[in-house]
mmCIF file of C-alpha atoms in Angstrom:
data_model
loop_
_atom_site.group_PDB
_atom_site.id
_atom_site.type_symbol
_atom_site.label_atom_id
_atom_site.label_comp_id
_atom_site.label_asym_id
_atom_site.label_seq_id
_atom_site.Cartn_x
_atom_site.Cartn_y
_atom_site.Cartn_z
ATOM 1 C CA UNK A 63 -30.986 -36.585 -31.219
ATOM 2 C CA UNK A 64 -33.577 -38.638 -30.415
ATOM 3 C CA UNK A 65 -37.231 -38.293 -28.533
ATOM 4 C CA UNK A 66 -38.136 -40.045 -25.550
ATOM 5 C CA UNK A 67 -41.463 -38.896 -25.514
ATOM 6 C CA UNK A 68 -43.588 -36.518 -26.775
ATOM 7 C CA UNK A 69 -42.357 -32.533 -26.380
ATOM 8 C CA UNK A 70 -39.488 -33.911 -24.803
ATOM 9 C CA UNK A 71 -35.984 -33.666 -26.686
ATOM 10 C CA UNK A 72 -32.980 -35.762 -25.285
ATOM 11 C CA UNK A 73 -29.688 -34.952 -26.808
ATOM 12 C CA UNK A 74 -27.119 -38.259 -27.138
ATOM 13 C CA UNK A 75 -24.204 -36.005 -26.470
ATOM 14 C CA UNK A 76 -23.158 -34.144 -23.628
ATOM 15 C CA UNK A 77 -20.104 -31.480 -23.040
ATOM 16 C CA UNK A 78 -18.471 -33.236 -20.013
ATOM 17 C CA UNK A 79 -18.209 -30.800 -16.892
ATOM 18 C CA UNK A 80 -14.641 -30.933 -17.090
ATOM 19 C CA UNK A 81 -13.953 -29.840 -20.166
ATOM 20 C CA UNK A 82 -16.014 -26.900 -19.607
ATOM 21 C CA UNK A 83 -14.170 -26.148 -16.429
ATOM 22 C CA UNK A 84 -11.059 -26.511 -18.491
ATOM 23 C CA UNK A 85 -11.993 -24.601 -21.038
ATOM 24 C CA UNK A 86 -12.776 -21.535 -19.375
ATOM 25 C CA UNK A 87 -9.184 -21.876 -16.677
ATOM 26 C CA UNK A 88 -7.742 -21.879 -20.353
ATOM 27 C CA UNK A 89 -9.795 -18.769 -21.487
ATOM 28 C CA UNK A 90 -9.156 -17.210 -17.826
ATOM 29 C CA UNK A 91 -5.244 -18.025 -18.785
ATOM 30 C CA UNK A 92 -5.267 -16.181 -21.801
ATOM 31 C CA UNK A 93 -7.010 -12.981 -20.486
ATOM 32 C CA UNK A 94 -4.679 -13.168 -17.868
ATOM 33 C CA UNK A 95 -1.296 -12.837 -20.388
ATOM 34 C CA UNK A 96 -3.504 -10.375 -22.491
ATOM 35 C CA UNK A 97 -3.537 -8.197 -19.096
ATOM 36 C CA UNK A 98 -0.109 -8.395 -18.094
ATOM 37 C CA UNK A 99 1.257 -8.150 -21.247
ATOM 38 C CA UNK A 100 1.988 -4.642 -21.259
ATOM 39 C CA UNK A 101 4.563 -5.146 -18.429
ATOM 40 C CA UNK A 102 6.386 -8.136 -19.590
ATOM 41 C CA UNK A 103 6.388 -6.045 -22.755
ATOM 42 C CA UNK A 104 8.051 -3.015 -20.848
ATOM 43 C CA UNK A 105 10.365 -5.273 -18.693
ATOM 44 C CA UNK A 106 11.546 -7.038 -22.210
ATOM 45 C CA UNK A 107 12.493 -4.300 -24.175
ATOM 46 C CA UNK A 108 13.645 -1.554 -21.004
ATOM 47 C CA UNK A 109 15.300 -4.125 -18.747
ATOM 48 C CA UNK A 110 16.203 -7.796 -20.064
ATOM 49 C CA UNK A 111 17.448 -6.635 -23.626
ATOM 50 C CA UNK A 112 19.966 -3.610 -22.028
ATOM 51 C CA UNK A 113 21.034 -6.329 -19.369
ATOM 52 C CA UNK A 114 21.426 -8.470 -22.222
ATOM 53 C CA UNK A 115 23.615 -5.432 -24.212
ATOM 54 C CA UNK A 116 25.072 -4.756 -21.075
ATOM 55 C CA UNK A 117 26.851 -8.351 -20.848
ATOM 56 C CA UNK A 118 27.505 -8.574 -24.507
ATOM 57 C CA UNK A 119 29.490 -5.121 -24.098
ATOM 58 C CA UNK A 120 31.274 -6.195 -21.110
ATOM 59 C CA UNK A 121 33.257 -8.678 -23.157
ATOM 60 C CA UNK A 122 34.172 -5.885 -25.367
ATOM 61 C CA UNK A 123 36.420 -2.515 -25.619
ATOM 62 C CA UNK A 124 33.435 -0.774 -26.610
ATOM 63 C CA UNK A 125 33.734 3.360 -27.024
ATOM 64 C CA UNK A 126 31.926 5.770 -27.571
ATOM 65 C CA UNK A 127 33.934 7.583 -29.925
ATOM 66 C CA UNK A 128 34.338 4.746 -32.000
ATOM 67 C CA UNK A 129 31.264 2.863 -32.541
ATOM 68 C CA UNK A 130 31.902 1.391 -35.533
ATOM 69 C CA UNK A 131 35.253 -0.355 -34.186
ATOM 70 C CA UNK A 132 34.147 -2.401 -31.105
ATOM 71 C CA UNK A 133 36.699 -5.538 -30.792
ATOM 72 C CA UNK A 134 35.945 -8.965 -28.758
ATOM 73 C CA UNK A 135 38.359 -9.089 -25.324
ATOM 74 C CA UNK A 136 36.684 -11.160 -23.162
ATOM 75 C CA UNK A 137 37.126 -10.758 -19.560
ATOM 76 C CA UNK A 138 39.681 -7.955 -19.837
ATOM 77 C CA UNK A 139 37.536 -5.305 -18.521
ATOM 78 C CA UNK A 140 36.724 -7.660 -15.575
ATOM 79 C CA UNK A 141 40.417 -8.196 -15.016
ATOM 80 C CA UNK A 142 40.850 -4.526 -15.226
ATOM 81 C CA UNK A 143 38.400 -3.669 -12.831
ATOM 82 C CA UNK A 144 39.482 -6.290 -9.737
ATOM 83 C CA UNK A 145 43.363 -3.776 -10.031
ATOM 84 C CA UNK A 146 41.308 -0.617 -10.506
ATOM 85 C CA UNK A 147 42.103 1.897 -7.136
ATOM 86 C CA UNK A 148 39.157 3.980 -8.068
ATOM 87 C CA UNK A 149 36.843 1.169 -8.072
ATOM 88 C CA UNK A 150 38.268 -0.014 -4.760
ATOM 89 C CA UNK A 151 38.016 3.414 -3.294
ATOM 90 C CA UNK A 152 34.383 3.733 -4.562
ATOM 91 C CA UNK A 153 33.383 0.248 -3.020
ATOM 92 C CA UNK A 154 34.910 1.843 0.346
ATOM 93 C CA UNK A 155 32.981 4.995 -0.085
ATOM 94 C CA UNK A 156 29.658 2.515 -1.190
ATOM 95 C CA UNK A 157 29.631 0.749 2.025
ATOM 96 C CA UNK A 158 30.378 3.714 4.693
ATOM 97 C CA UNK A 159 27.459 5.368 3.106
ATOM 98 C CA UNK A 160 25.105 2.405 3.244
ATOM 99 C CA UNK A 161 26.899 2.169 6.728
ATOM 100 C CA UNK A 162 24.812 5.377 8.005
ATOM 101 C CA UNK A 163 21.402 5.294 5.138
ATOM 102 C CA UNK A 164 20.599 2.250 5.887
ATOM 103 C CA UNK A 165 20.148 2.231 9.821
ATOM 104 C CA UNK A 166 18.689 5.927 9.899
ATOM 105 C CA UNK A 167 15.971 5.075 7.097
ATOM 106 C CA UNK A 168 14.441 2.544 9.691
ATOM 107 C CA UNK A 169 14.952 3.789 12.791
ATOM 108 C CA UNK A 170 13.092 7.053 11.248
ATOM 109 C CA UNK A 171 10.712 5.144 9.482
ATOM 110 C CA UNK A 172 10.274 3.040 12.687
ATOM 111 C CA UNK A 173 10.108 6.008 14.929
ATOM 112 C CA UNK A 174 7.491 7.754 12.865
ATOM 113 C CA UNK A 175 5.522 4.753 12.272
ATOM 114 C CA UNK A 176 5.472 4.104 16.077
ATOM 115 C CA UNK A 177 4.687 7.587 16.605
ATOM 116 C CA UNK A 178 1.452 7.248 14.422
ATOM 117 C CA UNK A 179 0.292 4.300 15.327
ATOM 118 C CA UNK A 180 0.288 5.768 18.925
ATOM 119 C CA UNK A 181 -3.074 6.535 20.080
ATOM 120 C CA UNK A 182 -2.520 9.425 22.303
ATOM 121 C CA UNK A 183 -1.320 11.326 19.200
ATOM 122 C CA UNK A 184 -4.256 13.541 17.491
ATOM 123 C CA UNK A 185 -4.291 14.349 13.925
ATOM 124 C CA UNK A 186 -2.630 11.281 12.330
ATOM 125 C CA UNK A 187 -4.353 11.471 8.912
ATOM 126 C CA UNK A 188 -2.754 14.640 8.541
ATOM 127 C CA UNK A 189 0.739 13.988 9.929
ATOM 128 C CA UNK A 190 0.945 10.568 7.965
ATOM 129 C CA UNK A 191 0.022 13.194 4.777
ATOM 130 C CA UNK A 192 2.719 15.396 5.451
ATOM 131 C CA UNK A 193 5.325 12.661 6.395
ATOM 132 C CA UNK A 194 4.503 10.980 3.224
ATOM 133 C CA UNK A 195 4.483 14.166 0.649
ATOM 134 C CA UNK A 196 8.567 14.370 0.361
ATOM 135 C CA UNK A 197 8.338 11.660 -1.193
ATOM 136 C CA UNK A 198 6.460 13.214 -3.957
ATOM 137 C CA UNK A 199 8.950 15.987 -5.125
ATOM 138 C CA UNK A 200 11.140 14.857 -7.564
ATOM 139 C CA UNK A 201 14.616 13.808 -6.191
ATOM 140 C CA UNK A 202 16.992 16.405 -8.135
ATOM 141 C CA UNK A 203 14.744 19.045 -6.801
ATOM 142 C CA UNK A 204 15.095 17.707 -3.495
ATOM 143 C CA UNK A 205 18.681 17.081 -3.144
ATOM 144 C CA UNK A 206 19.126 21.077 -4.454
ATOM 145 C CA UNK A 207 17.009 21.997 -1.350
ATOM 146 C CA UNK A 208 18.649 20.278 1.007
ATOM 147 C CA UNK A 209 21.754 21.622 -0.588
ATOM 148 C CA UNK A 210 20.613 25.145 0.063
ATOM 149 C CA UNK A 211 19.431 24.580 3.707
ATOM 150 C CA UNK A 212 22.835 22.361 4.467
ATOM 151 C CA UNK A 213 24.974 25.204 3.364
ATOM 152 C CA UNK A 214 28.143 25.721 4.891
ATOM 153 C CA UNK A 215 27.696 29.660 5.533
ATOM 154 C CA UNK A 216 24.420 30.651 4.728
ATOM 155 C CA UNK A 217 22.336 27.191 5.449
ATOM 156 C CA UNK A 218 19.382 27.636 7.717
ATOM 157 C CA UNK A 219 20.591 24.378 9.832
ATOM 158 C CA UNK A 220 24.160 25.883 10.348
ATOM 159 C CA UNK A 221 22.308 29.666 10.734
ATOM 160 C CA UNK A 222 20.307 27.655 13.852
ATOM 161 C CA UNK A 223 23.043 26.243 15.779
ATOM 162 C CA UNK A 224 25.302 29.237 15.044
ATOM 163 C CA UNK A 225 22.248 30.902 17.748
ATOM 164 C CA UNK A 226 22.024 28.660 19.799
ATOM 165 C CA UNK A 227 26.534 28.739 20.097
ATOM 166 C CA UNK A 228 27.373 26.057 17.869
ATOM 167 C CA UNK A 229 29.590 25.926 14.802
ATOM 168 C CA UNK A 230 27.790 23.741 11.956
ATOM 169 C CA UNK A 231 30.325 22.229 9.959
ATOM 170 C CA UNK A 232 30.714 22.417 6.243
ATOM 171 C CA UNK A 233 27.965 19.855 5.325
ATOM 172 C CA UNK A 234 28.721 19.422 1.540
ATOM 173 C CA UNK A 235 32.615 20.711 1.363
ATOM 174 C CA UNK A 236 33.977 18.825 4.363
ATOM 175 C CA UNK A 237 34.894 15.154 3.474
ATOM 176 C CA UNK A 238 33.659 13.810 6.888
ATOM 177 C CA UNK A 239 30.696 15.063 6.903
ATOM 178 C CA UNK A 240 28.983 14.716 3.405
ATOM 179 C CA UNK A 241 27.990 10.978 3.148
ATOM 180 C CA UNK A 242 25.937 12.122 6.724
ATOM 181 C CA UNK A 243 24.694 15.089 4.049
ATOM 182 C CA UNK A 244 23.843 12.196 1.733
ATOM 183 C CA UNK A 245 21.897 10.173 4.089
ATOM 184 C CA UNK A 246 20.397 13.414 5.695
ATOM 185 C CA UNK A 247 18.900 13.647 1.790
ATOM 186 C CA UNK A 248 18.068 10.058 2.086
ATOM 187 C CA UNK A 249 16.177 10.674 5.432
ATOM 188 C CA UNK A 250 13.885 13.196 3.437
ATOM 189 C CA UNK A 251 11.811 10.668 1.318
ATOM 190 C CA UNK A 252 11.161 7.976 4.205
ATOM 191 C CA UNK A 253 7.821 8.280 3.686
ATOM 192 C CA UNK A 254 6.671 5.110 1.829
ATOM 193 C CA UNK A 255 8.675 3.198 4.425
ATOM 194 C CA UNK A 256 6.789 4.699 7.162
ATOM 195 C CA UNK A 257 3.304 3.474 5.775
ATOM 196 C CA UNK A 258 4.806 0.157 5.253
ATOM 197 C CA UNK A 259 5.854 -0.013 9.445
ATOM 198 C CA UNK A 260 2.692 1.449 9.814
ATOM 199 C CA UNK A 261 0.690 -1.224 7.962
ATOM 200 C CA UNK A 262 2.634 -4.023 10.074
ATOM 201 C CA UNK A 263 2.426 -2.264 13.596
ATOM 202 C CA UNK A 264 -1.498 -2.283 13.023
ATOM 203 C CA UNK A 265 -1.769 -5.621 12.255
ATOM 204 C CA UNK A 266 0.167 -6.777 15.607
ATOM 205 C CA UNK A 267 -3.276 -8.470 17.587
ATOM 206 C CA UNK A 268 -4.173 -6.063 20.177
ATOM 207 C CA UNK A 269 -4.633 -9.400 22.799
ATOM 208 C CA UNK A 270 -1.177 -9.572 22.729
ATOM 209 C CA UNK A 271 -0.153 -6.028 23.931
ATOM 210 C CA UNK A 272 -3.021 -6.816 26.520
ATOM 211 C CA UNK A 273 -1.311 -10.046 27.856
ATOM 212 C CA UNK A 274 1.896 -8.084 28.293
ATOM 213 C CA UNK A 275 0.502 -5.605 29.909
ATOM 214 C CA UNK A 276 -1.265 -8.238 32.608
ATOM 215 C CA UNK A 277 1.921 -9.284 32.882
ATOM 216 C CA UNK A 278 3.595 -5.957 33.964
ATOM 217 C CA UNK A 279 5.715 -5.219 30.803
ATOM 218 C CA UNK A 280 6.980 -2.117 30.390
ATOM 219 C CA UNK A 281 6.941 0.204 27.233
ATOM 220 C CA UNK A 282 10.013 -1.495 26.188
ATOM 221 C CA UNK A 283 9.657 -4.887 26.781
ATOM 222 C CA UNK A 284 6.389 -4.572 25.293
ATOM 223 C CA UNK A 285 8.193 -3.149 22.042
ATOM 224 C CA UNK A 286 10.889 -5.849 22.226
ATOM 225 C CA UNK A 287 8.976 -8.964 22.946
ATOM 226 C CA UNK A 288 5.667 -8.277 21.230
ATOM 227 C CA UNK A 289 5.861 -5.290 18.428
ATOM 228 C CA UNK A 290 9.320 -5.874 16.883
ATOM 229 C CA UNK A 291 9.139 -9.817 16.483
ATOM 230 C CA UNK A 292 5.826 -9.351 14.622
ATOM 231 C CA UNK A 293 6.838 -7.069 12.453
ATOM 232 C CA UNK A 294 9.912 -8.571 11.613
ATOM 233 C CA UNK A 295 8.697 -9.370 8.370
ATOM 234 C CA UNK A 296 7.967 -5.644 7.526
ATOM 235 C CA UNK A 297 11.552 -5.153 8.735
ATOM 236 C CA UNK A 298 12.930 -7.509 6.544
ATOM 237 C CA UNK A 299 11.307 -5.606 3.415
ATOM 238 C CA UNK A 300 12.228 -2.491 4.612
ATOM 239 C CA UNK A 301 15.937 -3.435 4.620
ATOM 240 C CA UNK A 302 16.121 -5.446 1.306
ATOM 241 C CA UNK A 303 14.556 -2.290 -0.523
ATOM 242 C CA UNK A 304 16.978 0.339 1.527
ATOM 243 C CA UNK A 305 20.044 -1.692 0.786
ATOM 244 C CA UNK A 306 19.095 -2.090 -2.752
ATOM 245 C CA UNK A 307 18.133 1.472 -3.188
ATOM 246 C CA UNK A 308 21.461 2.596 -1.724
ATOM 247 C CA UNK A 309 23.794 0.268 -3.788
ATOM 248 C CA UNK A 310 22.128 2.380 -6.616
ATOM 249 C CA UNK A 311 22.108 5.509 -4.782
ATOM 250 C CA UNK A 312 22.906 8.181 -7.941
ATOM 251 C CA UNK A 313 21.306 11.401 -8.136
ATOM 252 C CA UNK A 314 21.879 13.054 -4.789
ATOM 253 C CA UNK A 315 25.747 12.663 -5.388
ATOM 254 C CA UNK A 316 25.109 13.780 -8.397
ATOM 255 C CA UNK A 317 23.621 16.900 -8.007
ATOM 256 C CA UNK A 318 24.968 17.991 -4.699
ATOM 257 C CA UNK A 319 28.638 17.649 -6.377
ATOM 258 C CA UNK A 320 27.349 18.454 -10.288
ATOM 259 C CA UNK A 321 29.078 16.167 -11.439
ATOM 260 C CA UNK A 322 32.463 16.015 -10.414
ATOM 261 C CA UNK A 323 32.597 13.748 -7.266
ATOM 262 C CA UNK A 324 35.834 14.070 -4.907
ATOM 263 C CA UNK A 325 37.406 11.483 -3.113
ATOM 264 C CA UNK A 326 34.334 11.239 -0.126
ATOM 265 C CA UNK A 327 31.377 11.015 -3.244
ATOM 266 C CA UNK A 328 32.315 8.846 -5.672
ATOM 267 C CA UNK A 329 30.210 6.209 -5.168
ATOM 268 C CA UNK A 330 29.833 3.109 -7.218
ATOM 269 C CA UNK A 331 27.260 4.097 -9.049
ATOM 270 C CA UNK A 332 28.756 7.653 -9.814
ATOM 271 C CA UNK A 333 31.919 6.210 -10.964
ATOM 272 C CA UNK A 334 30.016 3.953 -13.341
ATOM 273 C CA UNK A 335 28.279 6.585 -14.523
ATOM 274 C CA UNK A 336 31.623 8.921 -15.987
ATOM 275 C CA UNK A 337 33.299 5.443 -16.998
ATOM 276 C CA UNK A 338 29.936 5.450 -19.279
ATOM 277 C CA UNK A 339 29.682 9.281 -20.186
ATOM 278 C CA UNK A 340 32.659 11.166 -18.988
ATOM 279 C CA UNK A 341 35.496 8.786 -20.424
ATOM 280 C CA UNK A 342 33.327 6.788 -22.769
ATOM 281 C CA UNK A 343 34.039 3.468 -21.773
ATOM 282 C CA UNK A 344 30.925 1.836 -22.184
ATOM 283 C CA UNK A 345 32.798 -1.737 -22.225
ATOM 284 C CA UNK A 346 34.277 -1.112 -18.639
ATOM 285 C CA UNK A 347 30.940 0.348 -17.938
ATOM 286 C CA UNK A 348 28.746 -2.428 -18.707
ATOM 287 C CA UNK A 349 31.524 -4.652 -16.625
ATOM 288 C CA UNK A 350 30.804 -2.180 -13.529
ATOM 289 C CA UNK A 351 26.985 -2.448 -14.349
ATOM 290 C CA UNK A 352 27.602 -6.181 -14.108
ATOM 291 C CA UNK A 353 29.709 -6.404 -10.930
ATOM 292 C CA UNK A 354 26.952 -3.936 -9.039
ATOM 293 C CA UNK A 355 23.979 -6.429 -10.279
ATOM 294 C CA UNK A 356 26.180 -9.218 -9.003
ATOM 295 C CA UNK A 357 26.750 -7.580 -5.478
ATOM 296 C CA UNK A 358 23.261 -6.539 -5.353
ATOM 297 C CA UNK A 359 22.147 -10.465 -6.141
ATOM 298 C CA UNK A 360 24.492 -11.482 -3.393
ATOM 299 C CA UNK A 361 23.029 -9.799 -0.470
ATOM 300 C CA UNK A 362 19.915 -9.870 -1.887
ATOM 301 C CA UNK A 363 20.409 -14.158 -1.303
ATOM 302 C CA UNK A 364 22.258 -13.843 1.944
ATOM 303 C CA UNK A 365 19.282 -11.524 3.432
ATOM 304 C CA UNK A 366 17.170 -14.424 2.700
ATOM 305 C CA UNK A 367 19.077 -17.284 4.005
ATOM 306 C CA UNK A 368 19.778 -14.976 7.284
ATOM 307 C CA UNK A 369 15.938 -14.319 7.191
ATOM 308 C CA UNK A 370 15.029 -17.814 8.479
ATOM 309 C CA UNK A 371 16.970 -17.061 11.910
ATOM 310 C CA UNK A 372 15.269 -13.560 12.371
ATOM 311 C CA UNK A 373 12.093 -13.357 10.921
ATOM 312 C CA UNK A 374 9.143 -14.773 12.024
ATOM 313 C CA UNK A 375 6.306 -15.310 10.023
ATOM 314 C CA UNK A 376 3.022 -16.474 11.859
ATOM 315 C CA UNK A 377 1.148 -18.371 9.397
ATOM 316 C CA UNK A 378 4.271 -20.741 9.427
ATOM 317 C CA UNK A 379 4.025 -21.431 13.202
#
């Protein structure tokens, strides 16, 4: 150090702004891996490292009664799988459910969102409550509900038509009719999607249902032109998530057939499920596992590329 004048102290060195700028983004960085640590933790050790099993086992004739004797095959179980009729059959059955899920989960959710957002309808704290809650009871719980009130004989939706002078068919035993049973079960936890619509239709500018209105558009139009461009990027969420969810759709055909799906159930998932645990083919499994995450990947990049023709985003305009 040295003194310029008396009671005055001028160092010779100085920290450089910049370094202390960089210093604390570094320290920032840090804290910032320190707080998301626990998840890339969790999504290490729960998902990467069984996806990881998973692909290592695929190349194998690994069985569960014989763990100690698991041989190298390669791509024999994928081989096996492309000739397989029940994995053909439960592709079929995959895609004629997500054929009737997928549309009724948004035009409910879309339909109850619109409802909401109305402003002629009173009460919608407590209606967007109660539209929400299903989605809080635990889905094996549900699914036995819905099993009791879709009963062929003694279900309170076939006891209501049969008063009213119509026959209710056989919701769970009839082969045409359960994967609309499934979806039915499906319908019951559209709750979270509704908020999401809900969330979008608000932030649609208000001057824009104006203009249309000075304009003479009708209810319609109005919903057309203004409301469902806008929220075409809610939309577009909505749908990756419900096709997702259904590709691993699980537990309802589970439990509404305990176990033993027939010919209109067995859905992908299900049948990878007893390859796993009913026959203990964990190889063939973890080739099944494999093939679903590939499907699911596929459409997952096709929705995206399609997204550029359909969804508009208004920041990028």
């Amino acid at each position: 150090m040295s003194t310029s004048s008396p009671g005055f102290v001028v160092p010779t060195t100085l920290v450089h702004p910049g370094r202390v700028r960089g210093g604390l983004a570094r320290r920032e960085e840090i804290w910032g891996y320190v707080f998301i640590s626990p998840w890339i933790i969790g999504f290490a050790l729960f998902t990467f490292l069984p996806m990881a099993a998973a692909a290592v086992f695929s190349l194998t004739d690994f069985d569960l009664r014989r763990p100690d004797d698991i041989r190298f095959i390669g791509l024999a179980n994928y081989e096996r799988l492309l000739t397989d009729p029940v994995v053909a059959q439960s592709i079929g059955v995959t895609l004629r459910f997500i054929a009737i899920t997928v549309p009724l989960n948004l035009v409910v959710a879309l339909g109850l969102a619109l409802l909401l957002n109305s402003p002629r309808v009173a009460g919608k704290p407590l209606l967007r409550t109660l539209f929400y809650m299903p989605i809080q009871i635990p889905l094996v719980a549900a699914t036995l509900i819905w099993a009791g009130v879709l009963n062929g004989s003694s279900g309170w939706v076939n006891t209501i038509l049969g008063v009213i002078g119509i026959n209710g068919p056989d919701w769970i035993g009839d082969s045409s009719w359960v994967l609309v049973t499934l979806a039915l079960i499906g319908v019951w936890s559209v709750g979270n999607m509704m908020l999401i619509f809900v969330a979008g239709l608000q932030g649609v500018p208000s001057e824009l249902y104006d203009a249309a209105r000075v304009d003479g558009a009708g209810t319609w139009r109005t919903f057309r032109s203004v409301t469902l461009p806008l929220i075409t990027p809610i939309l577009f969420y909505n749908l990756l998530i419900s096709l997702v969810t259904s590709f691993q759709t699980f537990i309802q055909a589970f439990v509404l057939k305990n176990g033993v799906p027939d010919a209109a159930t067995n859905l992908f998932n299900l049948n990878l499920y007893r390859q796993a645990f009913s026959f203990n083919q964990m190889g063939y499994a973890s080739g099944l596992a494999w093939v679903l995450f590939a499907v699911i990947l596929g459409v997952t990049v096709i929705l995206f590329w399609s997204s550029r023709r359909w969804v508009y985003y208004a920041a990028e305009r």
